[in-house]
Coordinates of C-alpha atoms and ligand atoms in Angstrom, one line a residue:
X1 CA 0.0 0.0 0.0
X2 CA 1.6 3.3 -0.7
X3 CA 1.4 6.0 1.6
X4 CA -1.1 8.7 1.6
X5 CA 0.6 12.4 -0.5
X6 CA 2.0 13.8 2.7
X7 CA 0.0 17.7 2.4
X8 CA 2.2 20.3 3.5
X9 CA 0.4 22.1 6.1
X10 CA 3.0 24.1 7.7
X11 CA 4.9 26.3 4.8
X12 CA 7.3 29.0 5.8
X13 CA 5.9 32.1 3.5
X14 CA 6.6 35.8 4.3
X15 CA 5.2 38.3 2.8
X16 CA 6.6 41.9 3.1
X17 CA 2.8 44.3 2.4
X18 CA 5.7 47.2 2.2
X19 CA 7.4 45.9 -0.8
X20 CA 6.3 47.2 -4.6
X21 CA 6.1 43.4 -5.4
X22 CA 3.0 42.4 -5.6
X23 CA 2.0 39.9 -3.1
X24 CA 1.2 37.0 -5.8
X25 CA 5.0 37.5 -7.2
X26 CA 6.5 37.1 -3.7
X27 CA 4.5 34.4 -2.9
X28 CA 5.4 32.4 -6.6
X29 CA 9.1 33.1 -5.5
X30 CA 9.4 32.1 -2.5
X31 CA 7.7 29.1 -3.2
X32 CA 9.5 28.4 -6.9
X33 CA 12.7 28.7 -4.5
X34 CA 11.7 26.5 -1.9
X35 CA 10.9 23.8 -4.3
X36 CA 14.1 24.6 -6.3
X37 CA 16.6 24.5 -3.0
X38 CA 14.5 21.2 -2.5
X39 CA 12.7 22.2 0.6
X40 CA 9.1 20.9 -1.0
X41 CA 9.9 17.8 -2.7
X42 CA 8.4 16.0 -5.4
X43 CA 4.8 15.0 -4.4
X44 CA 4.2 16.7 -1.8
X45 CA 0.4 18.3 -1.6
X46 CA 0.8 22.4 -1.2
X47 CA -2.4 23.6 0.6
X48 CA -5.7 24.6 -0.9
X49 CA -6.1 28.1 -2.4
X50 CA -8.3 28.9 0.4
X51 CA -6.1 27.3 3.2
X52 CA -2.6 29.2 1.9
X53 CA -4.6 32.8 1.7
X54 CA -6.8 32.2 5.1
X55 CA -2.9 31.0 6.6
X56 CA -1.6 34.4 4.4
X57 CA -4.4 36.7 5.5
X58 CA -4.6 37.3 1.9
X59 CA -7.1 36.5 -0.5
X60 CA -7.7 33.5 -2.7
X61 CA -6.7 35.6 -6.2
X62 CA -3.3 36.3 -4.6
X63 CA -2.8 32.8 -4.2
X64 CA -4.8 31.2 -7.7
X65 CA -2.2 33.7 -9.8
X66 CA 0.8 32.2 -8.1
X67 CA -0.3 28.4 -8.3
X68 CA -1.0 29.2 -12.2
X69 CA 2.4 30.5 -13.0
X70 CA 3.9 28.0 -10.9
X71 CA 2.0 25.2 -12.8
X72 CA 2.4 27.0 -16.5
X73 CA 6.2 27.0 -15.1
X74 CA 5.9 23.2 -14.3
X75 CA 6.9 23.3 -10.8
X76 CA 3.0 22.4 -9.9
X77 CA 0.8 19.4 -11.0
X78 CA -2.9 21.3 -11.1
X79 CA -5.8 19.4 -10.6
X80 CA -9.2 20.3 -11.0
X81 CA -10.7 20.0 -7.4
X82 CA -7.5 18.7 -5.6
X83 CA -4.7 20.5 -3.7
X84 CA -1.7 21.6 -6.5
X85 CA 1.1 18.9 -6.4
X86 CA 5.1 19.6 -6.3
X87 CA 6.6 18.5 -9.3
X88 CA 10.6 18.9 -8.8
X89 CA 12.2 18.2 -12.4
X90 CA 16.2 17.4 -12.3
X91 CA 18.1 17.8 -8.7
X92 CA 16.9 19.0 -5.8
X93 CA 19.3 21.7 -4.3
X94 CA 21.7 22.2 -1.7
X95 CA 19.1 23.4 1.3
X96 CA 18.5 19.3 1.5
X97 CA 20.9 17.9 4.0
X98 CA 20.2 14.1 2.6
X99 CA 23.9 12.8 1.8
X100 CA 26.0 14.9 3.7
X101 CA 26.5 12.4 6.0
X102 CA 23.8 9.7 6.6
X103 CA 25.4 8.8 10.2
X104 CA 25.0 4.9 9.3
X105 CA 28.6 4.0 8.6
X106 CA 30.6 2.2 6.3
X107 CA 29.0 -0.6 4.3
X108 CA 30.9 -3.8 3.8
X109 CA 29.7 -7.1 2.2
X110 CA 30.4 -9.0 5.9
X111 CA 30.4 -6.1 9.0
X112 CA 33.3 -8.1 10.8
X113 CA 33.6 -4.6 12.8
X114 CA 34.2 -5.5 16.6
X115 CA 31.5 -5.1 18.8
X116 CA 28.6 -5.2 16.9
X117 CA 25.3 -6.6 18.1
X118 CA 23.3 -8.7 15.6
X119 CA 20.7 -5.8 15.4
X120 CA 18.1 -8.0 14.1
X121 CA 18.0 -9.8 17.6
X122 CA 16.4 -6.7 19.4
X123 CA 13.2 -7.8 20.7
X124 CA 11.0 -5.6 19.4
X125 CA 7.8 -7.7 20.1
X126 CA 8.9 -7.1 24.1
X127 CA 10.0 -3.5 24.2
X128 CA 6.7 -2.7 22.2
X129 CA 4.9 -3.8 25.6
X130 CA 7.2 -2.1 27.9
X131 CA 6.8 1.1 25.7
X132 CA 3.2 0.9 25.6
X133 CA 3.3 0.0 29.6
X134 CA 5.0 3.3 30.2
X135 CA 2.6 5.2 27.9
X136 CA -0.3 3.5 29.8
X137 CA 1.1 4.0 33.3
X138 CA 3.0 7.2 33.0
X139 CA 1.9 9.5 35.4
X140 CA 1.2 13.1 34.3
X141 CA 4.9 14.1 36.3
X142 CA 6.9 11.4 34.2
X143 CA 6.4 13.5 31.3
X144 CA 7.2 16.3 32.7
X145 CA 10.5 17.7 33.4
X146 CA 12.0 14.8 35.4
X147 CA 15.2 14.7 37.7
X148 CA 18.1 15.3 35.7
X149 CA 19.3 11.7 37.0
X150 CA 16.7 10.0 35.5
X151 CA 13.7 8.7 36.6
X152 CA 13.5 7.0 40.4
X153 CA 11.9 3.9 39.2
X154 CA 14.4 3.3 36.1
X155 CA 17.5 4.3 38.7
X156 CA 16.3 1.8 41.1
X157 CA 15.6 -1.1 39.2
X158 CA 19.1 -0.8 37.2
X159 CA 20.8 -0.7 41.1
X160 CA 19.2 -4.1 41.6
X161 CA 20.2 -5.4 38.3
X162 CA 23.7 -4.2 38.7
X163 CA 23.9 -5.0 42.4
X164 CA 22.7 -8.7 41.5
X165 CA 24.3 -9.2 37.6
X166 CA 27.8 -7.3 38.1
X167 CA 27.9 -7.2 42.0
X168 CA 28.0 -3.4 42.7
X169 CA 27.8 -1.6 45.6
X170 CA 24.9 1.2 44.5
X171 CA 21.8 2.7 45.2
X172 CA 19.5 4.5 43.2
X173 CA 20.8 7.9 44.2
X174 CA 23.9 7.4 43.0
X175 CA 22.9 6.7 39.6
X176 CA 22.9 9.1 36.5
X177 CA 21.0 7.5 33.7
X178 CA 22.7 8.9 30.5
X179 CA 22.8 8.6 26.7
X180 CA 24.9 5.4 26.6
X181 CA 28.7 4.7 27.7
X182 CA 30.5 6.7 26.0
X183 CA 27.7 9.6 26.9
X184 CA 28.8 8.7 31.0
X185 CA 32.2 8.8 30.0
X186 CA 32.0 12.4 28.5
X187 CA 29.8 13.9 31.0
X188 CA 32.9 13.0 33.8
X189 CA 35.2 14.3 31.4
X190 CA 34.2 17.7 31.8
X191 CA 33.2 17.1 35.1
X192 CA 37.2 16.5 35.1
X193 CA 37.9 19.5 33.2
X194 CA 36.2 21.7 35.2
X195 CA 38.5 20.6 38.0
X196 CA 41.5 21.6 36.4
X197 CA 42.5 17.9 34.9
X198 CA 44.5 17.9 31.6
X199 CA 45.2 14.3 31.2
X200 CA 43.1 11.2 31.3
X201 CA 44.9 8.0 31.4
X202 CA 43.8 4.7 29.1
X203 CA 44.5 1.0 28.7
X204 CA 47.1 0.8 25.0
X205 CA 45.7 -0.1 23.2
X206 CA 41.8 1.0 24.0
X207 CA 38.7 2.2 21.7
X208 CA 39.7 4.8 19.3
X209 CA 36.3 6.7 19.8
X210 CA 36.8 7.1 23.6
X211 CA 40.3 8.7 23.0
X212 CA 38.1 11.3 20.4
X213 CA 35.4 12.2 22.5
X214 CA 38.2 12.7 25.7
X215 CA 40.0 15.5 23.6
X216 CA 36.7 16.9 22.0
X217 CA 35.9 17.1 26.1
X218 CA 39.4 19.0 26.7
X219 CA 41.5 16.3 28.2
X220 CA 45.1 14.3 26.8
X221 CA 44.1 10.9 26.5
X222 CA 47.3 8.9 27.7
X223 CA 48.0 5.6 26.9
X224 CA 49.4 3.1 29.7
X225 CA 51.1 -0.4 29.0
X226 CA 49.0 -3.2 29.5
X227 CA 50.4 -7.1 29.9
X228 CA 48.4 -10.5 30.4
X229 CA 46.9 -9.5 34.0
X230 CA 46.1 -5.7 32.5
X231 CA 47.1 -2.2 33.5
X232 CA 50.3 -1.4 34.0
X233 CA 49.6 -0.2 37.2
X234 CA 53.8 1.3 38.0
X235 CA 53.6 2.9 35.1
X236 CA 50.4 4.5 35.8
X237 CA 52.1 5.9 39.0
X238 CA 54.8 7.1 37.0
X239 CA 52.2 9.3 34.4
X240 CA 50.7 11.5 37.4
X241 CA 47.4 11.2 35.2
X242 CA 44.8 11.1 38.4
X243 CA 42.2 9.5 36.3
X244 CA 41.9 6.1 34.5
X245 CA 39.7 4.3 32.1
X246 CA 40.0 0.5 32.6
X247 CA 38.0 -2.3 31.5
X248 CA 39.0 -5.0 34.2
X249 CA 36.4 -7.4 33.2
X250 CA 37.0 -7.3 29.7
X251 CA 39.8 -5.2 28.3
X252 CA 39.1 -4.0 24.9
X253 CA 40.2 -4.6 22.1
X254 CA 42.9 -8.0 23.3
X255 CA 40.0 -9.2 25.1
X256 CA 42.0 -10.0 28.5
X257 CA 40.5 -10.4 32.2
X258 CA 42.7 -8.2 34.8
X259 CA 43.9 -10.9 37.4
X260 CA 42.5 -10.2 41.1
X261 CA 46.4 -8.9 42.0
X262 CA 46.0 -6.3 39.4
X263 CA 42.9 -5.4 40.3
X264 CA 43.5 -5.1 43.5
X265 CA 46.9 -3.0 42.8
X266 CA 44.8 -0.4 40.7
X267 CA 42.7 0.3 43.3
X268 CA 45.3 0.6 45.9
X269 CA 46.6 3.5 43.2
X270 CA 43.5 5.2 43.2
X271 CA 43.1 5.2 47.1
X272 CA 47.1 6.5 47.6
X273 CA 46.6 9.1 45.1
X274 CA 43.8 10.0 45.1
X275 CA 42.6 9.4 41.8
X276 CA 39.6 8.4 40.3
X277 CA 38.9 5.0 38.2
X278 CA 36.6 5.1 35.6
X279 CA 35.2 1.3 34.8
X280 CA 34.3 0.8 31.3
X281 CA 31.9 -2.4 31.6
X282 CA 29.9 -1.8 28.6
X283 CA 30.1 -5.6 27.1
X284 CA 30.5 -7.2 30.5
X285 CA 27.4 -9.6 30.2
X286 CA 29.2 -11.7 27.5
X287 CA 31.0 -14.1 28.6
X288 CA 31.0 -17.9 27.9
X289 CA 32.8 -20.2 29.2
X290 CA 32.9 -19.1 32.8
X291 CA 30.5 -16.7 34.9
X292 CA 31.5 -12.9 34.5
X293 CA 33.9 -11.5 37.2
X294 CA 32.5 -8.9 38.9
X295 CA 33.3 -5.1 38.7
X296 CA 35.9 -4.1 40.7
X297 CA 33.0 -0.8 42.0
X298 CA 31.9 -3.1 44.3
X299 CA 35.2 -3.2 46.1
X300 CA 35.8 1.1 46.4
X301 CA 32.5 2.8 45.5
X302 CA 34.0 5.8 46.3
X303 CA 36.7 5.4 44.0
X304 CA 35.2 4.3 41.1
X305 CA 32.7 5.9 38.6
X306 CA 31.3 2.6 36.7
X307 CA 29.7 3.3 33.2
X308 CA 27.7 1.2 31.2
X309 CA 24.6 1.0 28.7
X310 CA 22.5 -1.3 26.8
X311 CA 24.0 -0.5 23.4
X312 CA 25.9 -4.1 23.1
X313 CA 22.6 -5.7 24.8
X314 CA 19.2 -4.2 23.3
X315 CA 20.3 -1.5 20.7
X316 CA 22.7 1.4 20.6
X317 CA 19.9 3.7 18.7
X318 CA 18.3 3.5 22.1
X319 CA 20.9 5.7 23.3
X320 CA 20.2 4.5 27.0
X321 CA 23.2 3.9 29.3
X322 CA 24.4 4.7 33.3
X323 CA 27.2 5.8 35.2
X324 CA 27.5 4.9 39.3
X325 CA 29.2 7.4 41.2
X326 CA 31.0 8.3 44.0
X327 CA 29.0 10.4 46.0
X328 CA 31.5 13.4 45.3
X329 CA 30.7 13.2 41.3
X330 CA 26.9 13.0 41.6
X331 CA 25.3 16.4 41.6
X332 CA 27.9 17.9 39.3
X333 CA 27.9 14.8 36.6
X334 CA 23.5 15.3 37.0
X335 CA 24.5 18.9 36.3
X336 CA 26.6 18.4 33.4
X337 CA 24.2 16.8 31.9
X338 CA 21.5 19.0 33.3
X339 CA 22.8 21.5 31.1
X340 CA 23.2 20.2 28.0
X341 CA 19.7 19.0 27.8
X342 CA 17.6 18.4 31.0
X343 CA 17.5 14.7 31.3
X344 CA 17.0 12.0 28.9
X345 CA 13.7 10.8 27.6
X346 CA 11.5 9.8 29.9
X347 CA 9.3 7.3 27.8
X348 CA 12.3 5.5 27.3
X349 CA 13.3 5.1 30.6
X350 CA 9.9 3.8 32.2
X351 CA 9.8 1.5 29.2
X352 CA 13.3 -0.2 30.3
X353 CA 12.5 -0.3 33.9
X354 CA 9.4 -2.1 33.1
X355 CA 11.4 -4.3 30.6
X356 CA 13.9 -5.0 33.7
X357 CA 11.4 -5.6 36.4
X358 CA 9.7 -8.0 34.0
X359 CA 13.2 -10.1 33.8
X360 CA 12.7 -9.4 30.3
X361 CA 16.2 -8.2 30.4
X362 CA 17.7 -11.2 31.6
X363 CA 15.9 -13.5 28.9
X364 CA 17.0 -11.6 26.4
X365 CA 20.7 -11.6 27.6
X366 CA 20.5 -15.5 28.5
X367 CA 19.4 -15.6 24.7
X368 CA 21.8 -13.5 23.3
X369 CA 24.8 -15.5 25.2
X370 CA 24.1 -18.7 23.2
X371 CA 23.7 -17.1 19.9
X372 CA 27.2 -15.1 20.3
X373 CA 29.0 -18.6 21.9
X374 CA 28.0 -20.4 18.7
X375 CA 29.1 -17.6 16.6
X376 CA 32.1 -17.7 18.5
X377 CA 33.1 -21.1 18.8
X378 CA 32.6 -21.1 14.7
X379 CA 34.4 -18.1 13.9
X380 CA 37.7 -19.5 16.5
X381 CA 37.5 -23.0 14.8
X382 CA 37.3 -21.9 11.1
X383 CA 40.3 -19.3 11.9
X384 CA 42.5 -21.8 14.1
X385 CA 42.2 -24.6 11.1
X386 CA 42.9 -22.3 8.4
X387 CA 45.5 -20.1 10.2
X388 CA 46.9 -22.2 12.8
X389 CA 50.2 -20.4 12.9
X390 CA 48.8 -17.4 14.4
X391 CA 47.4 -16.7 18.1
X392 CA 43.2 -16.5 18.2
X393 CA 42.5 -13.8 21.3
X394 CA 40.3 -12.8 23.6
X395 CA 38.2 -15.5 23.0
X396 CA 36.4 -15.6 26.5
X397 CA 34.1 -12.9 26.1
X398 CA 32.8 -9.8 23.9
X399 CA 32.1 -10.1 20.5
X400 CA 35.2 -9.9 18.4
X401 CA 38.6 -11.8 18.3
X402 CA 41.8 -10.7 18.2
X403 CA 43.9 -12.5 15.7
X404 CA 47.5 -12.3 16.4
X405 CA 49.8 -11.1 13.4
X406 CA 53.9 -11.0 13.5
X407 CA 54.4 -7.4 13.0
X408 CA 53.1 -4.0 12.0
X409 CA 53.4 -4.5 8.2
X410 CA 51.8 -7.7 8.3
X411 CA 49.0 -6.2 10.8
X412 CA 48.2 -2.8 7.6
X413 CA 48.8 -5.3 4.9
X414 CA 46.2 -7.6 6.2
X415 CA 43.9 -4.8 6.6
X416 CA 43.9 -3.2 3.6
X417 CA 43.3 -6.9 2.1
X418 CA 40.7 -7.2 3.7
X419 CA 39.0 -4.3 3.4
X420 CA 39.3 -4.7 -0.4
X421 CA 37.4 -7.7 -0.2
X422 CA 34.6 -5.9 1.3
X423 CA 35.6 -7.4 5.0
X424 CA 34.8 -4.9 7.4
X425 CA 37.6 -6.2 10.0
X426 CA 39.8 -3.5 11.9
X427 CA 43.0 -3.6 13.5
X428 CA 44.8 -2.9 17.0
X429 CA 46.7 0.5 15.0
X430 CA 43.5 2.3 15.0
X431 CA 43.4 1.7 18.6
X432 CA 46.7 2.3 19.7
X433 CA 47.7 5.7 21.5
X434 CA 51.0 7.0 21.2
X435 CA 54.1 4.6 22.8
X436 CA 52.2 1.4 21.9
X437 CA 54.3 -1.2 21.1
X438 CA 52.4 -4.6 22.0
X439 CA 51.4 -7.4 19.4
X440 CA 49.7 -6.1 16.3
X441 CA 46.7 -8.0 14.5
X442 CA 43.1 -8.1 13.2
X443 CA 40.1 -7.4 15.2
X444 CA 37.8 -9.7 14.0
X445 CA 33.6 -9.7 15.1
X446 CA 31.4 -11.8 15.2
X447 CA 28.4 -10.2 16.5
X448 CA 26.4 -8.9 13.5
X449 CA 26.8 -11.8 11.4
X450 CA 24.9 -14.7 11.2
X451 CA 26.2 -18.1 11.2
X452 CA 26.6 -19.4 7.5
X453 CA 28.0 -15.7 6.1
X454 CA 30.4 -15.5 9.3
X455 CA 31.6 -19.1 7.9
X456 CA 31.7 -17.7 4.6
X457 CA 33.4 -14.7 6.1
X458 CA 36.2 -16.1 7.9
X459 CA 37.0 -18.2 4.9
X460 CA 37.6 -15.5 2.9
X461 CA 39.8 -13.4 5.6
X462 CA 41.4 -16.4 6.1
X463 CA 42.6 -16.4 2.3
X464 CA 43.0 -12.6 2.3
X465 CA 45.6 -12.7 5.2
X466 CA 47.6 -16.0 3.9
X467 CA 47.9 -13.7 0.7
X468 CA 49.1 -10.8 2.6
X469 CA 51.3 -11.9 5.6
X470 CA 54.8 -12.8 5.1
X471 CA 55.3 -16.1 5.4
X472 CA 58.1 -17.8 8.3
X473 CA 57.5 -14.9 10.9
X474 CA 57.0 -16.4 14.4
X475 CA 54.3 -14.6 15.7
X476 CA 55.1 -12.8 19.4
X477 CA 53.1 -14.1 22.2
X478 CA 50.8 -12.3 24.2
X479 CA 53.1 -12.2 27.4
X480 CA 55.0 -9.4 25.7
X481 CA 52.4 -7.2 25.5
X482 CA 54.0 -4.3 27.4
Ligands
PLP501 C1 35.1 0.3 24.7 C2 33.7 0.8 24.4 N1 33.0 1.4 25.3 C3 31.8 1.9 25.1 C4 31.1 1.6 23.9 C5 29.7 1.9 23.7 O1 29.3 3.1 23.8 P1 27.8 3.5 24.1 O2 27.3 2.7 25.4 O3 27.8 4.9 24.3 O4 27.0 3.0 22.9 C6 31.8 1.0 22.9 C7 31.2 0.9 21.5 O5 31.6 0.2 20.7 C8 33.1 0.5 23.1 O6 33.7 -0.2 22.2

């Protein structure tokens, strides 16, 4: 069935009574431009003669001699008894936005990007009834202007999920409901910032876009060593950064778990020097092989600002996330965001509480588990029998690999192979700050595709990278990652 015209019923139009122009000429201008800079498009119902000059405060003439010369012109479809139609001939013109950037990324025949969901697995049957819960339930206040922390009910029933899923020590007080991880993340930044910090410190390698946003918010993203039990905790002492972004349980991009020393170690930095740990725990309910570890907030609240979102679990586009504060970060991380745009949507919220409370949440997550472990477990075999001289990564958790290459060369020539072929892989380079020099490879996802093109997939990498990597090179095991 094809939609309905859409009738224009609200039509920018100003008309200067002053001018010599007659009014029927500046009317047939403005709209000839419109539909020239490709502000009407082709279609499109203009309103009836007697709408446009009641709208006006002009009368119907005015408008009947503009419609005509616009139709004799061939801009308008007339019709005898129906509204005029926009008829745009050639190429619309630069007042449309469409293609300057569509915001939807790269295309590639197999999205082997790291850390995509399989978008096709949001349940959209469930958060349908949650949404229309919250528009049934909402009270009048709910959609109103709401505490900038988000609403009570969604803040409480996250504390309880995070207090039972990731063992936390929170309360719904200390929680600012955001627009996603990397949202939290920014909104500390400047909380940072406004402090007087310069630096922030991160694992090396660690995501690319979190290094972006940290210099868009004013600070030096830093990059500190990282070996098999994680952050280089001396060397951290050594930077004087006084902030950290760490992903204990599941270190992106190698994939590694910090060991309970390490742990331990970083928080004994943050407590001597005062410092502040940001925990990045935004994939943390993937694991499978063994149950999650927990995150390391639960041990020094105080020390800690944990961030995390549903992005990897329901949908990014959701833009829904969380950060749990010390008690010293709360009003001034609300106000940060406060600022910038009141609080977040409040539909959305009461829509994920009652998707949470329901266990709907956990269903979902049990679900998702056994569809990335199978994607997993093929992706590891089919690059382990066709590439068994180099190291498979990372493996425990997330939803990517890291394939181990021999050097730097090998690591860009792989790449660009790759991406050639349409594989949409990416590599520890574009992660790496400054000073890195650990193991080099390909970041390989398994996330968004399903199993038979992920087979297909990895079969063709597979090919592209025996094509590309020198042959002979030992590869350099993990243990030398710093
Ligand atoms: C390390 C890391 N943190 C956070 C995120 C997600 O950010 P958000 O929760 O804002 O969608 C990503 C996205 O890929 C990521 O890789």
């Amino acid at each position: 069935v094809s939609p309905r015209p859409f009738q224009v019923r609200e039509l920018l139009i100003a008309l200067n009574r002053q001018a010599r122009t007659p009014l029927a000429h500046q009317l047939e201008n403005q709209l000839r431009d419109a539909i020239l800079r490709g502000r009407l498009a082709s279609g499109q119902q203009l309103p009836s003669t007697r709408m446009l000059a009641e709208q006006l405060g002009v009368s119907r003439g005015v408008v009947l001699r503009a419609y005509a010369q616009l139709g004799a012109e061939g801009h308008l479809t007339l019709r005898q008894g129906a509204n005029p139609l926009v008829r745009v001939v050639g190429v619309p013109g630069p007042d449309i936005l469409s293609g300057v950037h569509d915001g939807d990324g790269p295309r590639f025949r197999y999205d082997l990007r790291p850390e995509r969901p399989d978008l096709s697995q949001f349940p959209r049957g469930q958060w349908l009834r949650s949404l229309r819960h919250a528009l049934d339930t909402a009270t009048d206040a709910e959609v109103g202007y709401i505490d900038s922390r988000g609403l009570r009910s969604l803040r409480e029933e996250i504390a309880r999920y995070l207090a039972r899923a990731r063992g936390l020590a929170v309360t719904a007080n200390r929680i600012v409901i955001t627009g996603g991880s990397t949202h939290a993340l920014v909104l500390i930044e400047r909380v940072l910032v406004r402090q007087g910090k310069r630096v922030i410190a991160f694992e090396n390698p660690s995501h690319e876009l979190l290094h972006t946003l940290s210099r868009r918010a004013g600070l030096e993203p830093l990059g500190i060593p990282i070996d098999d039990d994680g952050l280089l905790v001396d060397e951290l002492r050594r930077s004087a950064a006084s902030a950290v972004v760490a992903a204990p349980a599941h270190q992106f991009p190698i994939g590694l778990t910090y060991s309970k020393e390490r742990q331990l170690e970083l928080l004994r930095w943050a407590d001597e020097t005062d410092s502040l740990i940001v925990e990045d725990d935004f994939n943390a309910g993937f694991r499978y092989d063994r149950a999650p570890i927990g995150a390391i907030q639960g041990s020094a609240p105080e020390r800690v600002a944990y961030i995390g979102s549903i992005s990897k679990t329901l949908a990014p586009g959701l833009r829904l996330g969380w950060a749990v504060l010390p008690a010293s970060l709360v009003d001034d991380v609300a106000g940060e965001l406060e600022g910038a745009m009141q609080h977040l949507p409040a539909l959305e919220q009461l829509a994920l509480a009652d998707f949470v409370r329901r266990a709907e949440f956990d269903r979902h997550l049990r679900r998702l588990r056994g569809i990335y472990r199978k994607r997993r477990d093929l992706l590891v075999r089919t690059l382990r029998n066709e590439l068994p001289q180099y190291p498979v990564r990372g493996i425990a958790g997330g939803m990517h690999v890291f394939l181990e290459l021999p050097s730097v060369a090998d690591e860009a020539n792989a790449w660009a192979r790759a991406r050639q072929a349409g594989l949409g892989v990416e590599s520890i380079g574009e992660h790496a700050l400054a000073g890195y020099g650990g193991p080099r490879g390909l970041l390989i996802g398994y996330g968004a595709e399903h199993e038979r093109a992920l087979i297909r997939a990895a079969h063709e990498l597979a090919g592209a990278i025996r094509e590309s990597v020198g042959r002979g090179d030992k590869p350099r095991p993990l243990t030398h990652l710093a």
